[in-house]
PDB file of C-alpha atoms in Angstrom:
ATOM      1  CA  MET V   1      69.119  90.416 146.747  1.00  0.00           C
ATOM      2  CA  LYS V   2      69.258  88.946 143.265  1.00  0.00           C
ATOM      3  CA  ASP V   3      65.912  88.991 141.501  1.00  0.00           C
ATOM      4  CA  THR V   4      65.216  85.358 140.661  1.00  0.00           C
ATOM      5  CA  ASN V   5      61.896  86.047 138.992  1.00  0.00           C
ATOM      6  CA  ILE V   6      62.846  85.715 135.361  1.00  0.00           C
ATOM      7  CA  MET V   7      59.514  84.329 134.151  1.00  0.00           C
ATOM      8  CA  SER V   8      58.435  87.690 132.733  1.00  0.00           C
ATOM      9  CA  GLU V   9      61.721  88.370 130.902  1.00  0.00           C
ATOM     10  CA  GLU V  10      63.655  86.589 128.174  1.00  0.00           C
ATOM     11  CA  TYR V  11      67.347  85.890 128.544  1.00  0.00           C
ATOM     12  CA  GLY V  12      69.904  84.635 126.071  1.00  0.00           C
ATOM     13  CA  GLU V  13      73.335  83.174 126.714  1.00  0.00           C
ATOM     14  CA  ILE V  14      76.695  84.362 125.473  1.00  0.00           C
ATOM     15  CA  ARG V  15      80.226  83.036 125.991  1.00  0.00           C
ATOM     16  CA  ILE V  16      83.019  85.179 127.422  1.00  0.00           C
ATOM     17  CA  GLN V  17      86.656  84.181 127.851  1.00  0.00           C
ATOM     18  CA  LYS V  18      87.435  82.866 131.351  1.00  0.00           C
ATOM     19  CA  ASP V  19      90.274  85.292 132.026  1.00  0.00           C
ATOM     20  CA  LEU V  20      87.928  88.204 131.320  1.00  0.00           C
ATOM     21  CA  ILE V  21      85.349  86.740 133.729  1.00  0.00           C
ATOM     22  CA  THR V  22      88.052  86.499 136.413  1.00  0.00           C
ATOM     23  CA  LYS V  23      88.941  90.170 135.886  1.00  0.00           C
ATOM     24  CA  ILE V  24      85.284  91.146 136.131  1.00  0.00           C
ATOM     25  CA  GLU V  25      84.807  89.057 139.311  1.00  0.00           C
ATOM     26  CA  THR V  26      87.669  90.981 140.932  1.00  0.00           C
ATOM     27  CA  ARG V  27      86.144  94.266 139.758  1.00  0.00           C
ATOM     28  CA  VAL V  28      82.647  93.427 140.999  1.00  0.00           C
ATOM     29  CA  LYS V  29      83.956  93.045 144.569  1.00  0.00           C
ATOM     30  CA  GLU V  30      84.963  96.732 144.512  1.00  0.00           C
ATOM     31  CA  THR V  31      81.592  97.941 143.209  1.00  0.00           C
ATOM     32  CA  GLY V  32      77.959  97.907 144.281  1.00  0.00           C
ATOM     33  CA  PHE V  33      77.104  95.246 141.708  1.00  0.00           C
ATOM     34  CA  GLU V  34      75.973  91.905 143.044  1.00  0.00           C
ATOM     35  CA  SER V  35      77.098  89.647 140.205  1.00  0.00           C
ATOM     36  CA  VAL V  36      79.154  89.428 137.030  1.00  0.00           C
ATOM     37  CA  GLU V  37      75.884  89.324 135.022  1.00  0.00           C
ATOM     38  CA  GLU V  38      74.655  92.552 136.586  1.00  0.00           C
ATOM     39  CA  TYR V  39      78.000  94.288 135.932  1.00  0.00           C
ATOM     40  CA  VAL V  40      78.291  93.075 132.328  1.00  0.00           C
ATOM     41  CA  THR V  41      74.662  94.040 131.581  1.00  0.00           C
ATOM     42  CA  PHE V  42      75.313  97.546 132.929  1.00  0.00           C
ATOM     43  CA  VAL V  43      78.522  97.991 130.924  1.00  0.00           C
ATOM     44  CA  LEU V  44      76.917  96.742 127.710  1.00  0.00           C
ATOM     45  CA  GLU V  45      73.894  99.013 128.171  1.00  0.00           C
ATOM     46  CA  GLU V  46      76.198 102.005 128.669  1.00  0.00           C
ATOM     47  CA  VAL V  47      78.263 101.124 125.592  1.00  0.00           C
ATOM     48  CA  MET V  48      75.128 100.684 123.461  1.00  0.00           C
ATOM     49  CA  LYS V  49      73.782 104.056 124.676  1.00  0.00           C
ATOM     50  CA  GLU V  50      77.082 105.713 123.731  1.00  0.00           C
ATOM     51  CA  ILE V  51      77.109 104.080 120.306  1.00  0.00           C
ATOM     52  CA  GLU V  52      73.512 105.104 119.603  1.00  0.00           C
ATOM     53  CA  GLU V  53      74.307 108.678 120.583  1.00  0.00           C
ATOM     54  CA  GLU V  54      77.490 108.721 118.478  1.00  0.00           C
ATOM     55  CA  GLU V  55      76.084 107.044 115.368  1.00  0.00           C
ATOM     56  CA  PRO V  56      75.506 109.663 112.690  1.00  0.00           C
ATOM     57  CA  GLU V  57      72.520 109.470 110.422  1.00  0.00           C
ATOM     58  CA  GLU V  58      73.856 108.192 107.100  1.00  0.00           C
ATOM     59  CA  VAL V  59      73.168 110.897 104.540  1.00  0.00           C
ATOM     60  CA  PHE V  60      74.172 110.110 100.991  1.00  0.00           C
ATOM     61  CA  SER V  61      74.085 113.107  98.695  1.00  0.00           C
ATOM     62  CA  GLU V  62      73.705 112.723  94.938  1.00  0.00           C
ATOM     63  CA  GLU V  63      76.624 115.085  94.472  1.00  0.00           C
ATOM     64  CA  ASP V  64      78.908 112.902  96.617  1.00  0.00           C
ATOM     65  CA  GLU V  65      77.715 109.830  94.791  1.00  0.00           C
ATOM     66  CA  GLU V  66      78.590 111.349  91.412  1.00  0.00           C
ATOM     67  CA  LYS V  67      82.001 112.453  92.698  1.00  0.00           C
ATOM     68  CA  VAL V  68      82.866 109.038  94.076  1.00  0.00           C
ATOM     69  CA  LYS V  69      81.652 107.288  90.912  1.00  0.00           C
ATOM     70  CA  GLU V  70      84.021 109.450  88.887  1.00  0.00           C
ATOM     71  CA  ARG V  71      86.872 108.608  91.271  1.00  0.00           C
ATOM     72  CA  LEU V  72      86.126 104.883  91.200  1.00  0.00           C
ATOM     73  CA  ARG V  73      86.178 105.005  87.380  1.00  0.00           C
ATOM     74  CA  ALA V  74      89.566 106.756  87.465  1.00  0.00           C
ATOM     75  CA  LEU V  75      90.868 104.083  89.863  1.00  0.00           C
ATOM     76  CA  GLY V  76      89.624 101.258  87.639  1.00  0.00           C
ATOM     77  CA  TYR V  77      86.852  99.925  89.891  1.00  0.00           C
ATOM     78  CA  LEU V  78      83.979 100.941  87.590  1.00  0.00           C
ATOM     79  CA  ASP V  79      83.762 100.975  83.791  1.00  0.00           C
TER      80      ASP V  79
ATOM     81  CA  MET P   1     110.075  88.329 107.289  1.00  0.00           C
ATOM     82  CA  ILE P   2     106.409  89.119 107.813  1.00  0.00           C
ATOM     83  CA  ILE P   3     104.460  91.766 105.961  1.00  0.00           C
ATOM     84  CA  LEU P   4     100.992  92.925 106.936  1.00  0.00           C
ATOM     85  CA  ALA P   5      99.771  94.431 103.662  1.00  0.00           C
ATOM     86  CA  ILE P   6      96.609  96.380 104.399  1.00  0.00           C
ATOM     87  CA  ASP P   7      94.865  98.009 101.489  1.00  0.00           C
ATOM     88  CA  ALA P   8      93.792 101.618 102.147  1.00  0.00           C
ATOM     89  CA  LEU P   9      95.093 101.706 105.739  1.00  0.00           C
ATOM     90  CA  GLU P  10      94.733 105.394 106.515  1.00  0.00           C
ATOM     91  CA  TYR P  11      97.451 107.102 108.583  1.00  0.00           C
ATOM     92  CA  THR P  12      95.054 109.565 110.248  1.00  0.00           C
ATOM     93  CA  LEU P  13      92.686 106.785 111.362  1.00  0.00           C
ATOM     94  CA  VAL P  14      95.530 104.639 112.744  1.00  0.00           C
ATOM     95  CA  GLU P  15      96.297 107.639 114.936  1.00  0.00           C
ATOM     96  CA  GLU P  16      92.677 108.585 115.714  1.00  0.00           C
ATOM     97  CA  PHE P  17      91.739 105.018 116.709  1.00  0.00           C
ATOM     98  CA  LYS P  18      94.994 104.584 118.664  1.00  0.00           C
ATOM     99  CA  CYS P  19      96.048 101.428 116.811  1.00  0.00           C
ATOM    100  CA  ASN P  20      99.285 100.971 118.736  1.00  0.00           C
ATOM    101  CA  ASN P  21     100.045  97.514 117.358  1.00  0.00           C
ATOM    102  CA  LEU P  22      99.774  98.816 113.792  1.00  0.00           C
ATOM    103  CA  LYS P  23     101.965 101.823 114.663  1.00  0.00           C
ATOM    104  CA  GLN P  24     104.704  99.674 116.220  1.00  0.00           C
ATOM    105  CA  THR P  25     107.769 101.817 117.121  1.00  0.00           C
ATOM    106  CA  PHE P  26     108.258 103.760 113.880  1.00  0.00           C
ATOM    107  CA  TYR P  27     105.513 104.727 111.472  1.00  0.00           C
ATOM    108  CA  GLY P  28     104.771 107.251 108.788  1.00  0.00           C
ATOM    109  CA  ARG P  29     103.421 107.949 105.332  1.00  0.00           C
ATOM    110  CA  THR P  30     104.727 106.604 102.046  1.00  0.00           C
ATOM    111  CA  ASP P  31     105.360 108.739  98.980  1.00  0.00           C
ATOM    112  CA  ILE P  32     103.290 107.574  96.005  1.00  0.00           C
ATOM    113  CA  SER P  33     103.421 110.913  94.177  1.00  0.00           C
ATOM    114  CA  GLU P  34     105.197 109.358  91.159  1.00  0.00           C
ATOM    115  CA  PHE P  35     101.949 107.614  90.213  1.00  0.00           C
ATOM    116  CA  SER P  36      99.217 109.440  88.316  1.00  0.00           C
ATOM    117  CA  GLU P  37      96.502 107.815  90.477  1.00  0.00           C
ATOM    118  CA  PRO P  38      96.704 105.627  93.611  1.00  0.00           C
ATOM    119  CA  ARG P  39      95.553 102.455  91.853  1.00  0.00           C
ATOM    120  CA  THR P  40      95.660  99.276  93.937  1.00  0.00           C
ATOM    121  CA  MET P  41      96.943  96.941  91.231  1.00  0.00           C
ATOM    122  CA  VAL P  42      99.667  99.376  90.089  1.00  0.00           C
ATOM    123  CA  LEU P  43     100.893 100.119  93.617  1.00  0.00           C
ATOM    124  CA  TRP P  44     101.172  96.534  94.856  1.00  0.00           C
ATOM    125  CA  SER P  45     102.828  95.429  91.605  1.00  0.00           C
ATOM    126  CA  SER P  46     105.332  98.278  91.960  1.00  0.00           C
ATOM    127  CA  PHE P  47     105.915  97.294  95.594  1.00  0.00           C
ATOM    128  CA  MET P  48     106.836  93.708  94.873  1.00  0.00           C
ATOM    129  CA  SER P  49     108.869  94.381  91.722  1.00  0.00           C
ATOM    130  CA  GLY P  50     110.695  97.468  93.044  1.00  0.00           C
ATOM    131  CA  LYS P  51     109.828  99.310  89.812  1.00  0.00           C
ATOM    132  CA  ASN P  52     107.131 101.764  88.749  1.00  0.00           C
ATOM    133  CA  MET P  53     104.730  99.417  86.937  1.00  0.00           C
ATOM    134  CA  GLU P  54     102.085 102.021  86.098  1.00  0.00           C
ATOM    135  CA  ALA P  55     102.625 102.275  82.344  1.00  0.00           C
ATOM    136  CA  LYS P  56     102.883  98.503  81.883  1.00  0.00           C
ATOM    137  CA  ILE P  57      99.719  97.768  83.847  1.00  0.00           C
ATOM    138  CA  LEU P  58      97.600 100.623  82.505  1.00  0.00           C
ATOM    139  CA  ALA P  59      98.442  99.541  78.956  1.00  0.00           C
ATOM    140  CA  LYS P  60      96.303  96.440  79.622  1.00  0.00           C
ATOM    141  CA  GLY P  61      93.154  98.530  80.099  1.00  0.00           C
ATOM    142  CA  ASN P  62      90.924  98.853  83.173  1.00  0.00           C
ATOM    143  CA  LYS P  63      89.343  95.423  82.940  1.00  0.00           C
ATOM    144  CA  GLU P  64      92.477  93.405  82.202  1.00  0.00           C
ATOM    145  CA  MET P  65      94.476  95.339  84.806  1.00  0.00           C
ATOM    146  CA  TRP P  66      92.712  93.313  87.527  1.00  0.00           C
ATOM    147  CA  ASN P  67      94.079  90.085  86.006  1.00  0.00           C
ATOM    148  CA  THR P  68      97.719  91.129  86.454  1.00  0.00           C
ATOM    149  CA  GLN P  69      99.841  88.308  87.822  1.00  0.00           C
ATOM    150  CA  LEU P  70     103.560  88.914  88.083  1.00  0.00           C
ATOM    151  CA  ASP P  71     105.835  85.887  87.930  1.00  0.00           C
ATOM    152  CA  LEU P  72     107.750  85.041  91.077  1.00  0.00           C
ATOM    153  CA  GLU P  73     110.960  85.978  89.257  1.00  0.00           C
ATOM    154  CA  GLU P  74     109.723  89.542  88.764  1.00  0.00           C
ATOM    155  CA  THR P  75     109.293  90.035  92.518  1.00  0.00           C
ATOM    156  CA  PHE P  76     111.507  90.094  95.607  1.00  0.00           C
ATOM    157  CA  PHE P  77     109.724  86.962  96.837  1.00  0.00           C
ATOM    158  CA  ARG P  78     112.209  85.004  94.681  1.00  0.00           C
ATOM    159  CA  TYR P  79     114.906  85.587  97.336  1.00  0.00           C
ATOM    160  CA  TYR P  80     113.050  83.414  99.823  1.00  0.00           C
ATOM    161  CA  ASP P  81     113.059  79.614  99.965  1.00  0.00           C
ATOM    162  CA  ASN P  82     109.495  79.107 101.119  1.00  0.00           C
ATOM    163  CA  PRO P  83     107.445  82.311 100.760  1.00  0.00           C
ATOM    164  CA  LYS P  84     103.727  82.417 101.487  1.00  0.00           C
ATOM    165  CA  ILE P  85     101.769  85.243  99.886  1.00  0.00           C
ATOM    166  CA  ILE P  86      98.047  85.535 100.535  1.00  0.00           C
ATOM    167  CA  ASP P  87      95.695  87.171  98.028  1.00  0.00           C
ATOM    168  CA  LEU P  88      98.078  89.916  96.901  1.00  0.00           C
ATOM    169  CA  PRO P  89      96.886  92.095  93.968  1.00  0.00           C
ATOM    170  CA  GLY P  90      99.182  91.638  91.011  1.00  0.00           C
ATOM    171  CA  PHE P  91     100.412  88.260  92.235  1.00  0.00           C
ATOM    172  CA  ASN P  92      97.761  85.801  93.387  1.00  0.00           C
ATOM    173  CA  TYR P  93      94.644  87.957  93.847  1.00  0.00           C
ATOM    174  CA  GLU P  94      91.556  85.799  94.344  1.00  0.00           C
ATOM    175  CA  LYS P  95      89.903  86.768  91.095  1.00  0.00           C
ATOM    176  CA  GLU P  96      86.422  85.341  91.581  1.00  0.00           C
ATOM    177  CA  HIS P  97      85.963  86.949  94.973  1.00  0.00           C
ATOM    178  CA  HIS P  98      87.254  90.382  93.960  1.00  0.00           C
ATOM    179  CA  ASP P  99      85.341  90.344  90.649  1.00  0.00           C
ATOM    180  CA  MET P 100      82.179  89.884  92.738  1.00  0.00           C
ATOM    181  CA  GLU P 101      83.110  92.909  94.856  1.00  0.00           C
ATOM    182  CA  ARG P 102      83.405  95.120  91.788  1.00  0.00           C
ATOM    183  CA  MET P 103      80.187  93.680  90.376  1.00  0.00           C
ATOM    184  CA  LEU P 104      78.297  94.601  93.556  1.00  0.00           C
ATOM    185  CA  LEU P 105      79.896  98.056  93.571  1.00  0.00           C
ATOM    186  CA  LYS P 106      78.736  98.592  89.996  1.00  0.00           C
ATOM    187  CA  LYS P 107      75.250  97.295  90.849  1.00  0.00           C
ATOM    188  CA  TYR P 108      75.060  99.710  93.790  1.00  0.00           C
ATOM    189  CA  PHE P 109      75.844 102.753  91.645  1.00  0.00           C
ATOM    190  CA  GLU P 110      73.535 101.634  88.834  1.00  0.00           C
ATOM    191  CA  SER P 111      70.544 101.308  91.158  1.00  0.00           C
ATOM    192  CA  ASN P 112      68.116 104.204  91.458  1.00  0.00           C
ATOM    193  CA  SER P 113      66.216 102.827  94.436  1.00  0.00           C
ATOM    194  CA  GLU P 114      67.363 103.636  97.969  1.00  0.00           C
ATOM    195  CA  ASP P 115      65.970 100.351  99.313  1.00  0.00           C
ATOM    196  CA  GLU P 116      67.749  98.373  96.625  1.00  0.00           C
ATOM    197  CA  LYS P 117      70.981 100.282  97.287  1.00  0.00           C
ATOM    198  CA  ASN P 118      70.776  99.385 100.981  1.00  0.00           C
ATOM    199  CA  THR P 119      70.230  95.714 100.150  1.00  0.00           C
ATOM    200  CA  ILE P 120      73.170  95.686  97.758  1.00  0.00           C
ATOM    201  CA  LYS P 121      75.382  97.471 100.281  1.00  0.00           C
ATOM    202  CA  LYS P 122      74.575  94.847 102.939  1.00  0.00           C
ATOM    203  CA  GLU P 123      75.501  92.069 100.518  1.00  0.00           C
ATOM    204  CA  TYR P 124      78.670  93.924  99.514  1.00  0.00           C
ATOM    205  CA  ASN P 125      79.705  94.454 103.151  1.00  0.00           C
ATOM    206  CA  ASN P 126      78.946  90.851 104.163  1.00  0.00           C
ATOM    207  CA  HIS P 127      80.918  89.545 101.193  1.00  0.00           C
ATOM    208  CA  SER P 128      83.935  91.568 102.310  1.00  0.00           C
ATOM    209  CA  PHE P 129      83.638  90.626 105.993  1.00  0.00           C
ATOM    210  CA  ASP P 130      83.345  86.907 105.136  1.00  0.00           C
ATOM    211  CA  HIS P 131      86.472  87.145 103.000  1.00  0.00           C
ATOM    212  CA  HIS P 132      88.286  88.980 105.781  1.00  0.00           C
ATOM    213  CA  LYS P 133      87.573  86.154 108.253  1.00  0.00           C
ATOM    214  CA  LYS P 134      88.936  83.649 105.755  1.00  0.00           C
ATOM    215  CA  ILE P 135      92.107  85.661 105.110  1.00  0.00           C
ATOM    216  CA  LYS P 136      92.663  86.141 108.855  1.00  0.00           C
ATOM    217  CA  GLN P 137      92.618  82.392 109.345  1.00  0.00           C
ATOM    218  CA  GLU P 138      94.928  81.773 106.382  1.00  0.00           C
ATOM    219  CA  PHE P 139      97.337  84.360 107.727  1.00  0.00           C
ATOM    220  CA  GLN P 140      97.382  82.795 111.214  1.00  0.00           C
ATOM    221  CA  ASN P 141      97.940  79.362 109.665  1.00  0.00           C
ATOM    222  CA  ALA P 142     100.847  80.754 107.618  1.00  0.00           C
ATOM    223  CA  LEU P 143     102.422  82.343 110.707  1.00  0.00           C
ATOM    224  CA  ASN P 144     102.282  78.953 112.426  1.00  0.00           C
ATOM    225  CA  GLY P 145     103.862  77.272 109.411  1.00  0.00           C
ATOM    226  CA  SER P 146     107.486  76.998 108.348  1.00  0.00           C
ATOM    227  CA  HIS P 147     107.712  79.835 105.838  1.00  0.00           C
ATOM    228  CA  ASP P 148     110.682  82.185 105.714  1.00  0.00           C
ATOM    229  CA  PHE P 149     108.449  84.923 104.293  1.00  0.00           C
ATOM    230  CA  VAL P 150     104.754  85.580 104.925  1.00  0.00           C
ATOM    231  CA  LEU P 151     102.684  88.344 103.380  1.00  0.00           C
ATOM    232  CA  GLY P 152      99.018  88.650 104.306  1.00  0.00           C
ATOM    233  CA  TYR P 153      96.978  91.041 102.182  1.00  0.00           C
ATOM    234  CA  PHE P 154      93.868  92.460 103.848  1.00  0.00           C
ATOM    235  CA  SER P 155      91.376  94.290 101.650  1.00  0.00           C
ATOM    236  CA  VAL P 156      88.595  94.950 104.176  1.00  0.00           C
ATOM    237  CA  ALA P 157      89.473  98.586 104.958  1.00  0.00           C
ATOM    238  CA  ASP P 158      89.487  99.467 101.252  1.00  0.00           C
ATOM    239  CA  VAL P 159      86.407  97.524 100.175  1.00  0.00           C
ATOM    240  CA  ILE P 160      84.228  98.540 103.121  1.00  0.00           C
ATOM    241  CA  GLY P 161      85.640 102.063 103.056  1.00  0.00           C
ATOM    242  CA  HIS P 162      84.469 102.813  99.507  1.00  0.00           C
ATOM    243  CA  LEU P 163      80.801 102.627 100.522  1.00  0.00           C
ATOM    244  CA  ASN P 164      81.022 103.168 104.282  1.00  0.00           C
ATOM    245  CA  PHE P 165      83.958 105.464 105.080  1.00  0.00           C
ATOM    246  CA  GLY P 166      81.646 107.982 106.762  1.00  0.00           C
ATOM    247  CA  ASN P 167      80.430 105.300 109.183  1.00  0.00           C
ATOM    248  CA  ARG P 168      82.981 105.885 111.923  1.00  0.00           C
ATOM    249  CA  ILE P 169      81.747 103.032 114.118  1.00  0.00           C
ATOM    250  CA  MET P 170      82.201 100.511 111.329  1.00  0.00           C
ATOM    251  CA  MET P 171      85.623 101.857 110.354  1.00  0.00           C
ATOM    252  CA  LYS P 172      86.752 101.848 114.010  1.00  0.00           C
ATOM    253  CA  MET P 173      85.677  98.223 114.358  1.00  0.00           C
ATOM    254  CA  ILE P 174      87.697  97.310 111.263  1.00  0.00           C
ATOM    255  CA  TYR P 175      90.788  99.193 112.439  1.00  0.00           C
ATOM    256  CA  LYS P 176      90.583  97.607 115.894  1.00  0.00           C
ATOM    257  CA  ASP P 177      90.413  94.183 114.286  1.00  0.00           C
ATOM    258  CA  LEU P 178      93.424  94.918 112.067  1.00  0.00           C
ATOM    259  CA  ASP P 179      95.242  96.218 115.133  1.00  0.00           C
ATOM    260  CA  GLU P 180      94.490  92.936 116.904  1.00  0.00           C
ATOM    261  CA  ILE P 181      95.918  90.998 113.968  1.00  0.00           C
ATOM    262  CA  ALA P 182      99.111  93.068 114.220  1.00  0.00           C
ATOM    263  CA  GLY P 183      99.147  92.408 117.963  1.00  0.00           C
ATOM    264  CA  SER P 184      99.046  88.661 117.367  1.00  0.00           C
ATOM    265  CA  ILE P 185     102.354  88.629 115.437  1.00  0.00           C
ATOM    266  CA  ASN P 186     105.253  87.505 117.626  1.00  0.00           C
ATOM    267  CA  GLU P 187     108.110  88.298 115.281  1.00  0.00           C
ATOM    268  CA  SER P 188     109.317  91.486 113.622  1.00  0.00           C
ATOM    269  CA  PHE P 189     107.092  92.638 110.789  1.00  0.00           C
ATOM    270  CA  ILE P 190     106.345  95.534 108.472  1.00  0.00           C
ATOM    271  CA  VAL P 191     102.919  97.089 108.022  1.00  0.00           C
ATOM    272  CA  LEU P 192     102.354  98.666 104.628  1.00  0.00           C
ATOM    273  CA  SER P 193      99.399 100.078 102.761  1.00  0.00           C
ATOM    274  CA  ASP P 194      99.282 101.020  99.080  1.00  0.00           C
ATOM    275  CA  HIS P 195      97.331 104.227  99.778  1.00  0.00           C
ATOM    276  CA  GLY P 196      95.046 105.612 102.473  1.00  0.00           C
ATOM    277  CA  MET P 197      91.441 106.734 102.354  1.00  0.00           C
ATOM    278  CA  GLU P 198      89.616 110.049 102.528  1.00  0.00           C
ATOM    279  CA  ASN P 199      85.967 111.108 102.669  1.00  0.00           C
ATOM    280  CA  ILE P 200      83.674 112.007  99.851  1.00  0.00           C
ATOM    281  CA  GLY P 201      80.627 112.417 102.094  1.00  0.00           C
ATOM    282  CA  MET P 202      79.824 108.947 103.389  1.00  0.00           C
ATOM    283  CA  PHE P 203      81.947 107.325 100.654  1.00  0.00           C
ATOM    284  CA  GLY P 204      85.705 106.741 100.551  1.00  0.00           C
ATOM    285  CA  ASP P 205      88.297 107.703  97.927  1.00  0.00           C
ATOM    286  CA  HIS P 206      91.967 106.706  97.807  1.00  0.00           C
ATOM    287  CA  SER P 207      94.325 109.253  99.396  1.00  0.00           C
ATOM    288  CA  ASN P 208      97.700 110.148  97.906  1.00  0.00           C
ATOM    289  CA  TYR P 209      99.939 108.465 100.458  1.00  0.00           C
ATOM    290  CA  GLY P 210     100.176 105.087 102.099  1.00  0.00           C
ATOM    291  CA  PHE P 211     101.066 103.960 105.628  1.00  0.00           C
ATOM    292  CA  TRP P 212     104.130 102.095 106.860  1.00  0.00           C
ATOM    293  CA  SER P 213     105.411 100.920 110.214  1.00  0.00           C
ATOM    294  CA  THR P 214     108.282  98.846 111.606  1.00  0.00           C
ATOM    295  CA  GLY P 215     109.518  97.846 115.024  1.00  0.00           C
ATOM    296  CA  SER P 216     113.157  98.637 114.362  1.00  0.00           C
ATOM    297  CA  MET P 217     113.834 101.248 111.682  1.00  0.00           C
ATOM    298  CA  ASP P 218     112.657 104.761 110.885  1.00  0.00           C
ATOM    299  CA  LEU P 219     112.071 104.761 107.127  1.00  0.00           C
ATOM    300  CA  GLY P 220     111.187 108.449 106.776  1.00  0.00           C
ATOM    301  CA  THR P 221     108.883 108.909 103.769  1.00  0.00           C
ATOM    302  CA  PRO P 222     109.774 105.949 101.579  1.00  0.00           C
ATOM    303  CA  LYS P 223     108.479 105.346  98.088  1.00  0.00           C
ATOM    304  CA  ILE P 224     106.516 102.123  97.726  1.00  0.00           C
ATOM    305  CA  THR P 225     109.189 100.901  95.297  1.00  0.00           C
ATOM    306  CA  ASP P 226     111.879 101.386  97.999  1.00  0.00           C
ATOM    307  CA  PHE P 227     110.545  98.417  99.955  1.00  0.00           C
ATOM    308  CA  PHE P 228     112.145  96.002  97.501  1.00  0.00           C
ATOM    309  CA  ASN P 229     115.616  97.065  98.740  1.00  0.00           C
ATOM    310  CA  ILE P 230     114.529  97.742 102.331  1.00  0.00           C
ATOM    311  CA  ILE P 231     113.243  94.183 102.662  1.00  0.00           C
ATOM    312  CA  THR P 232     115.906  92.329 100.683  1.00  0.00           C
ATOM    313  CA  LYS P 233     118.776  94.116 102.468  1.00  0.00           C
TER     314      LYS P 233
END
């Protein structure tokens, strides 16, 4: 049963193209999800988890910075 | 004739990110080995004139090079009745916008503070993404118009790549967007880049080949100056 108690949580709204919603509605019937919202929330959470796991820590080395500065000068981007 | 001119479109990333619309039926690398360095202004000027323009453009000096504007008569665009060219380096490059890019790049490398560098990088990235949205719209408008030739020049992969090439998520997002643009074209078109991009740590440098694709003809490993005859034939 859909949890209708949303007083303790905050929700926002987003817009999705209608043809995508139709595809998801068809999909939801074949799954254990009870609504398009539940399915979309699950998919987005999974994607975000994957992205956070994939995202490398940005490490900028001084050596790389000097190398790229030299290259950008040779290419005419920097004086 | 439609040309999707994408600065720094990298062959290996088109493959890695499975950009099937950009690949079309035939795709490959271009040969830019005749040039001493893969400079944007030199390569696009050579593309549209069909001649190696390196000596002529470099003679102007680094600063003035960015102000290069070939006359229509020096390019293959002259063979068309109603050509539309958007933001192409060496022809009608949007000077103010691209000067700002180089100014922010310079500011980034002059800064000694990591926090300040991050702030500058955000401004630099946002400036490029805003411009990209504008160019996308102009390109779509041109495709819906009555031009017999349309060339849309997209700089986002090059500009963002210089400071963010190691950020795979960001680069994938850009390539997917460019792939979508290619997917939106309903007529035959050519995809061409002046050069590709390769890592220096998290930064990006120009690679020594470009990318091409067509829906109808295998071009092998063409020189960028060959496109003058390929297109006008």
